[in-house]
Tab-separated table of C-alpha atoms and ligand atoms in Angstrom:
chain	number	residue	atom	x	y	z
P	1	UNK	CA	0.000	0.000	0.000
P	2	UNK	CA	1.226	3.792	-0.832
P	3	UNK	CA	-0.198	6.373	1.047
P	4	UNK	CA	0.476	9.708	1.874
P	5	UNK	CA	-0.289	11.616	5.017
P	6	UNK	CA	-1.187	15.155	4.691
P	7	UNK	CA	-1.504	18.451	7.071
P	8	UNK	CA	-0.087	21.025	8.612
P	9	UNK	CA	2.767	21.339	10.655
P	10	UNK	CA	1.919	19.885	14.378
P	11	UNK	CA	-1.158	17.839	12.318
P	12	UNK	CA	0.227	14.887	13.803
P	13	UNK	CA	1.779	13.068	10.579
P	14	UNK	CA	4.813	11.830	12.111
P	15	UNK	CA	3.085	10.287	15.333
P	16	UNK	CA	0.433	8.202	12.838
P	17	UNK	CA	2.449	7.085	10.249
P	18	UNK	CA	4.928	5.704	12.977
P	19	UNK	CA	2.323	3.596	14.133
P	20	UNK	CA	0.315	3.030	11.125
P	21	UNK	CA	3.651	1.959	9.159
P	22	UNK	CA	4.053	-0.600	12.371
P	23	UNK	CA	0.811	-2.214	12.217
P	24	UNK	CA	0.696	-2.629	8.365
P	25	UNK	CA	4.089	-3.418	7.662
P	26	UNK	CA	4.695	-0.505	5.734
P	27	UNK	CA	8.213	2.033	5.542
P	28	UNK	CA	7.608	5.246	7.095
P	29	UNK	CA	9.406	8.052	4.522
P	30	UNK	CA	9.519	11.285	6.401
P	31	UNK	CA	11.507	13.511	4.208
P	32	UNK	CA	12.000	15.624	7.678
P	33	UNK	CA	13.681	12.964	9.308
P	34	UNK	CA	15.911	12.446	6.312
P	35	UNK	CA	16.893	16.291	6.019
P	36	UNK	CA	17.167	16.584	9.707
P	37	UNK	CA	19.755	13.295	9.252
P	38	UNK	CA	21.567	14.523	6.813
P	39	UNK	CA	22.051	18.094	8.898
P	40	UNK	CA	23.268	16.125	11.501
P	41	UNK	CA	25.752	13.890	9.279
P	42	UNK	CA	26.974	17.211	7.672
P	43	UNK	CA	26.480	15.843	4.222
P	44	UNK	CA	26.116	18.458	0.915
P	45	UNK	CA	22.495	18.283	1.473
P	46	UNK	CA	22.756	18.603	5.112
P	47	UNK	CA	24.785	21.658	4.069
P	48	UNK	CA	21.945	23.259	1.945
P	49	UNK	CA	19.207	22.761	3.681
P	50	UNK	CA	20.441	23.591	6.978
P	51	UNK	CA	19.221	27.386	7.539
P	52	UNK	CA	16.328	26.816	5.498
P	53	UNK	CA	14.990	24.258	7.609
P	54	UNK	CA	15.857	26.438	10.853
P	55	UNK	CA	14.030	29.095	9.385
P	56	UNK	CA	10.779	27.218	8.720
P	57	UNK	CA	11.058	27.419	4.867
P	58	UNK	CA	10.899	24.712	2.361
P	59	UNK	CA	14.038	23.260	0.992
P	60	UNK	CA	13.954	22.784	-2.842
P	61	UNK	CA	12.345	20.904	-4.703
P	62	UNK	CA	14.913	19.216	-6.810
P	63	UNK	CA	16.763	18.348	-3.852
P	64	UNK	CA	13.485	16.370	-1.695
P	65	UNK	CA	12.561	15.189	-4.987
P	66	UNK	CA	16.060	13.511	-5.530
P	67	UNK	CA	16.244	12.414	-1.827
P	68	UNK	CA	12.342	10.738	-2.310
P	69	UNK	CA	13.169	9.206	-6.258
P	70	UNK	CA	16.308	7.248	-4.723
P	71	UNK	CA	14.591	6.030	-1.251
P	72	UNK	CA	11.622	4.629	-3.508
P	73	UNK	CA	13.432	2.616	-5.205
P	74	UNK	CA	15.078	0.743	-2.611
P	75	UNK	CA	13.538	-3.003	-2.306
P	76	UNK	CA	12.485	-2.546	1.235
P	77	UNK	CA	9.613	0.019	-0.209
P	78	UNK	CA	8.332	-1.884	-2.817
P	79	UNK	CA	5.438	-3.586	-0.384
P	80	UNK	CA	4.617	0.148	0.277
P	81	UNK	CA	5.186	2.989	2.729
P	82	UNK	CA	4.177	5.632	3.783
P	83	UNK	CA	4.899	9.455	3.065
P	84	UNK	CA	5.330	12.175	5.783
P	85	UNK	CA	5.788	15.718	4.764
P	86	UNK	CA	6.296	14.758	0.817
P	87	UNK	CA	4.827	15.978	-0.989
P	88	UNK	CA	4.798	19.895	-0.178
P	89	UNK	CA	4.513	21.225	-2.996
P	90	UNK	CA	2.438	20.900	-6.428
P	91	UNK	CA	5.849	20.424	-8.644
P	92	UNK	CA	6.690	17.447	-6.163
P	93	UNK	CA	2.761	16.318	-5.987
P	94	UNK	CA	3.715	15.812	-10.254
P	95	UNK	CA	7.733	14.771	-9.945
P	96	UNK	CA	5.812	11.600	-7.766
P	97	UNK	CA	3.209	11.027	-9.526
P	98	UNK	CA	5.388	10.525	-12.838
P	99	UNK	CA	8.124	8.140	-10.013
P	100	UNK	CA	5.163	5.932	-9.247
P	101	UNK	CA	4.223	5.783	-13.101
P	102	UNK	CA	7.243	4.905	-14.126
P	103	UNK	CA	7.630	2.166	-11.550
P	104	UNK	CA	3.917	1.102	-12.729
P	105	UNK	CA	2.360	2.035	-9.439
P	106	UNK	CA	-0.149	4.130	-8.375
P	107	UNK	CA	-0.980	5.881	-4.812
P	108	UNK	CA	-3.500	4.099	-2.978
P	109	UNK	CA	-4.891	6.635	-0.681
P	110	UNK	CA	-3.996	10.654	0.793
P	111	UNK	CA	-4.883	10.854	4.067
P	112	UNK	CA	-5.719	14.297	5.234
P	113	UNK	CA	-5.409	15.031	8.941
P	114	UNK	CA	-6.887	18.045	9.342
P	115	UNK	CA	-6.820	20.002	12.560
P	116	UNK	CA	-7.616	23.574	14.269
P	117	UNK	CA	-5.164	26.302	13.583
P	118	UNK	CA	-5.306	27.758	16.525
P	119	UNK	CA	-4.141	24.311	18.451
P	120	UNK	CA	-0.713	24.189	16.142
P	121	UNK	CA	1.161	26.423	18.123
P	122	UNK	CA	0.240	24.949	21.119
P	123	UNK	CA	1.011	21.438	19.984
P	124	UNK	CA	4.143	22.361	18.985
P	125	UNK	CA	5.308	24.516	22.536
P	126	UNK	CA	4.101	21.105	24.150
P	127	UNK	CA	6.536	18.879	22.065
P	128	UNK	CA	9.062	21.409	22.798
P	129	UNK	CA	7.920	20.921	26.215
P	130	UNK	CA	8.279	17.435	26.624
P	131	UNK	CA	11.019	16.976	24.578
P	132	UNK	CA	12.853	19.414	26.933
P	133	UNK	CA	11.991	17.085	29.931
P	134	UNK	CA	12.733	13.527	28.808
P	135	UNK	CA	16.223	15.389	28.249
P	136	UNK	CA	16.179	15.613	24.364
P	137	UNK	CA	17.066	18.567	22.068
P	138	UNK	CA	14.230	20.403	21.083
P	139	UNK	CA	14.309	21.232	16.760
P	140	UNK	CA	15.543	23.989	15.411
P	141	UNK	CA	11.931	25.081	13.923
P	142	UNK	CA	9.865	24.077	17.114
P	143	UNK	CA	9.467	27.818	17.888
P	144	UNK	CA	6.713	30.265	17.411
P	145	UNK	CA	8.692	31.848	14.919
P	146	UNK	CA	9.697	29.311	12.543
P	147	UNK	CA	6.089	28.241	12.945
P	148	UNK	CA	4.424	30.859	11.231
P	149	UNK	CA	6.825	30.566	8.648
P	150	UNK	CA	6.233	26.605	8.734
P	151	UNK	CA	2.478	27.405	8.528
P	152	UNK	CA	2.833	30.310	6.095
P	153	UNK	CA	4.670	27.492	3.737
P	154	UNK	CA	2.160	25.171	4.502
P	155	UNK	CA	-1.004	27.257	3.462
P	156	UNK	CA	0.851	28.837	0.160
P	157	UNK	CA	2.389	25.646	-1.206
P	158	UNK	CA	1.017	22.451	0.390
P	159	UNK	CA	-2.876	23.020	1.023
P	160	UNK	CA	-3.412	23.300	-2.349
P	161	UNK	CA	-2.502	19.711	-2.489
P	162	UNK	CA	-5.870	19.019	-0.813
P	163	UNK	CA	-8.233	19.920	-4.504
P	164	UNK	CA	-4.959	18.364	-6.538
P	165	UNK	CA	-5.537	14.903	-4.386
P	166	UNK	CA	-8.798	15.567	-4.544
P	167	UNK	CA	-9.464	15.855	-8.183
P	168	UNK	CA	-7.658	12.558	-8.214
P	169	UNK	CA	-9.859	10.643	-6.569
P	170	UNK	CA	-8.108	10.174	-3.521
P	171	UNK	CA	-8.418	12.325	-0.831
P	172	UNK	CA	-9.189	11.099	2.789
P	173	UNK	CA	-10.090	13.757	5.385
P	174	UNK	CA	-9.646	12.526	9.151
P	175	UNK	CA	-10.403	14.314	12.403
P	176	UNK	CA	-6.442	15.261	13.113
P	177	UNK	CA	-8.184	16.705	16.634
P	178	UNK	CA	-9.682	13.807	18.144
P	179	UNK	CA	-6.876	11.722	20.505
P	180	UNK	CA	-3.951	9.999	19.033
P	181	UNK	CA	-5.973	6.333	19.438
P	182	UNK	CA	-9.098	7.426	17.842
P	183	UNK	CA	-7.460	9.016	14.934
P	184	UNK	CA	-5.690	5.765	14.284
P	185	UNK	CA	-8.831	3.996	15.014
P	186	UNK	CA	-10.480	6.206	12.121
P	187	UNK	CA	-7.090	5.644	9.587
P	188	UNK	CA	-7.562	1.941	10.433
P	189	UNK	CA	-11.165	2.392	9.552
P	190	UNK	CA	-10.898	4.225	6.333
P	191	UNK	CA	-8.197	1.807	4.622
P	192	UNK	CA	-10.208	-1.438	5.908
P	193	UNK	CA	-8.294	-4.801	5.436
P	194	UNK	CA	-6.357	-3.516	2.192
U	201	ADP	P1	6.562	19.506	10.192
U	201	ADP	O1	5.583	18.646	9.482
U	201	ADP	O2	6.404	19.437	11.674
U	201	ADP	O3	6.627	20.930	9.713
U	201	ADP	P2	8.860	18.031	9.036
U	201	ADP	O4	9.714	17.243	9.947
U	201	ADP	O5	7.995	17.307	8.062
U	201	ADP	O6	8.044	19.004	9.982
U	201	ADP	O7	9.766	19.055	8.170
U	201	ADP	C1	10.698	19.913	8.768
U	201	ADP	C2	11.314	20.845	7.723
U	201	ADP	O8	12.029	20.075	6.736
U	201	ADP	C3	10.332	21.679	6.900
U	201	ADP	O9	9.916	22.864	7.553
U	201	ADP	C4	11.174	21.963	5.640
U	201	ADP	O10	12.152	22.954	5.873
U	201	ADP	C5	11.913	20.650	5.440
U	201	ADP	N1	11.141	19.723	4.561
U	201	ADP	C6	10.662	18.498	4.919
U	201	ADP	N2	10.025	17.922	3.883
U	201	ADP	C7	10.097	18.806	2.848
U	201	ADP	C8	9.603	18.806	1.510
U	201	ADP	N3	8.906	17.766	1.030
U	201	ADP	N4	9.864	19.895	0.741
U	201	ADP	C9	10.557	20.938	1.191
U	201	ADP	N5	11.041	21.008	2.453
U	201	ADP	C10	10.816	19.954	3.275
């Protein structure tokens, strides 16, 4: 199965496709965890994307889309996974769909978590928050200012996403405000036994 997850920033699209790639057996691809590896390894793309990401903007297309295109085609994702903050953007909506086509896939299923504005910014202070006291190292962008810029990017370049998927057929909107269980509950739900 290939599925995206879709929403804003604090929507909670880390936290379920963690657990949903768990219980189906599927590779979680979180372009965000992949940049923020790469800053830490101090590779070229590390490099690049460094102050961007600390900012709150978007890194470029050409380089997620080059990060995503080589990951795919690994063998361990060709049961299916799961994509977490690709795509952003309409240009990388396309690059993927013409990656899947040329592989002879298809996406199964977008899953839109959608969730209150006004409860981002206090999602995020909270994983700052907790992150803080289990001793971690909070992220460079988990701060109110990066977040409007995170949300500004969101709203300009990803939401539009929602009609593209839409339009396709495969748009899947999900309570991103009810508790972490129940929205799994209602992923769970929405896929069925596929
Ligand atoms: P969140 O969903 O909480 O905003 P992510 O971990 O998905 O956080 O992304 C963190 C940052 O990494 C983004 O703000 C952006 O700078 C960069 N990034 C991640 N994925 C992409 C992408 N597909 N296109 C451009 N930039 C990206």
């Amino acid at each position: 199965m290939k599925l995206i997850l879709l929403g804003p920033p604090g929507a909670g699209k880390g936290t379920q496709a963690e657990s949903l790639a768990k219980r189906r057996g599927l590779i979680q691809l979180s372009t965000g965890d992949m940049l923020r590896a790469a800053v830490k390894a101090g590779t070229e793309i590390g490099r690049k994307a460094e102050a961007i990401m600390k900012s709150g903007g978007l890194v470029s297309d050409e380089i997620v889309i080059g990060i995503i295109a080589d990951r795919i085609s690994e063998p361990d994702c060709a049961n299916g996974f799961i994509l977490d903050g690709f795509p952003r953007t309409l240009k990388q909506a396309a690059a993927l769909d013409e990656l899947l086509d040329s592989k002879g896939t298809i996406l199964d299923a977008v899953i839109e978590l959608k969730v209150d504005d006004a409860a981002l910014l206090s999602r995020i202070e909270n994983r700052a928050r907790e992150t803080v006291a289990a001793g971690g190292t909070v992220r460079a962008d988990d701060n109110a200012e990066a977040l409007k810029t995170r949300l500004m990017a969101y709203y300009r370049e990803t939401s539009p996403l929602i009609g593209y998927y839409f339009a396709q057929g495969k748009l899947k909107t999900i309570d991103g405000m009810a508790p972490i269980s129940e929205v799994s509950r209602q992923i769970d739900a929405l896929l069925g036994d596929a």
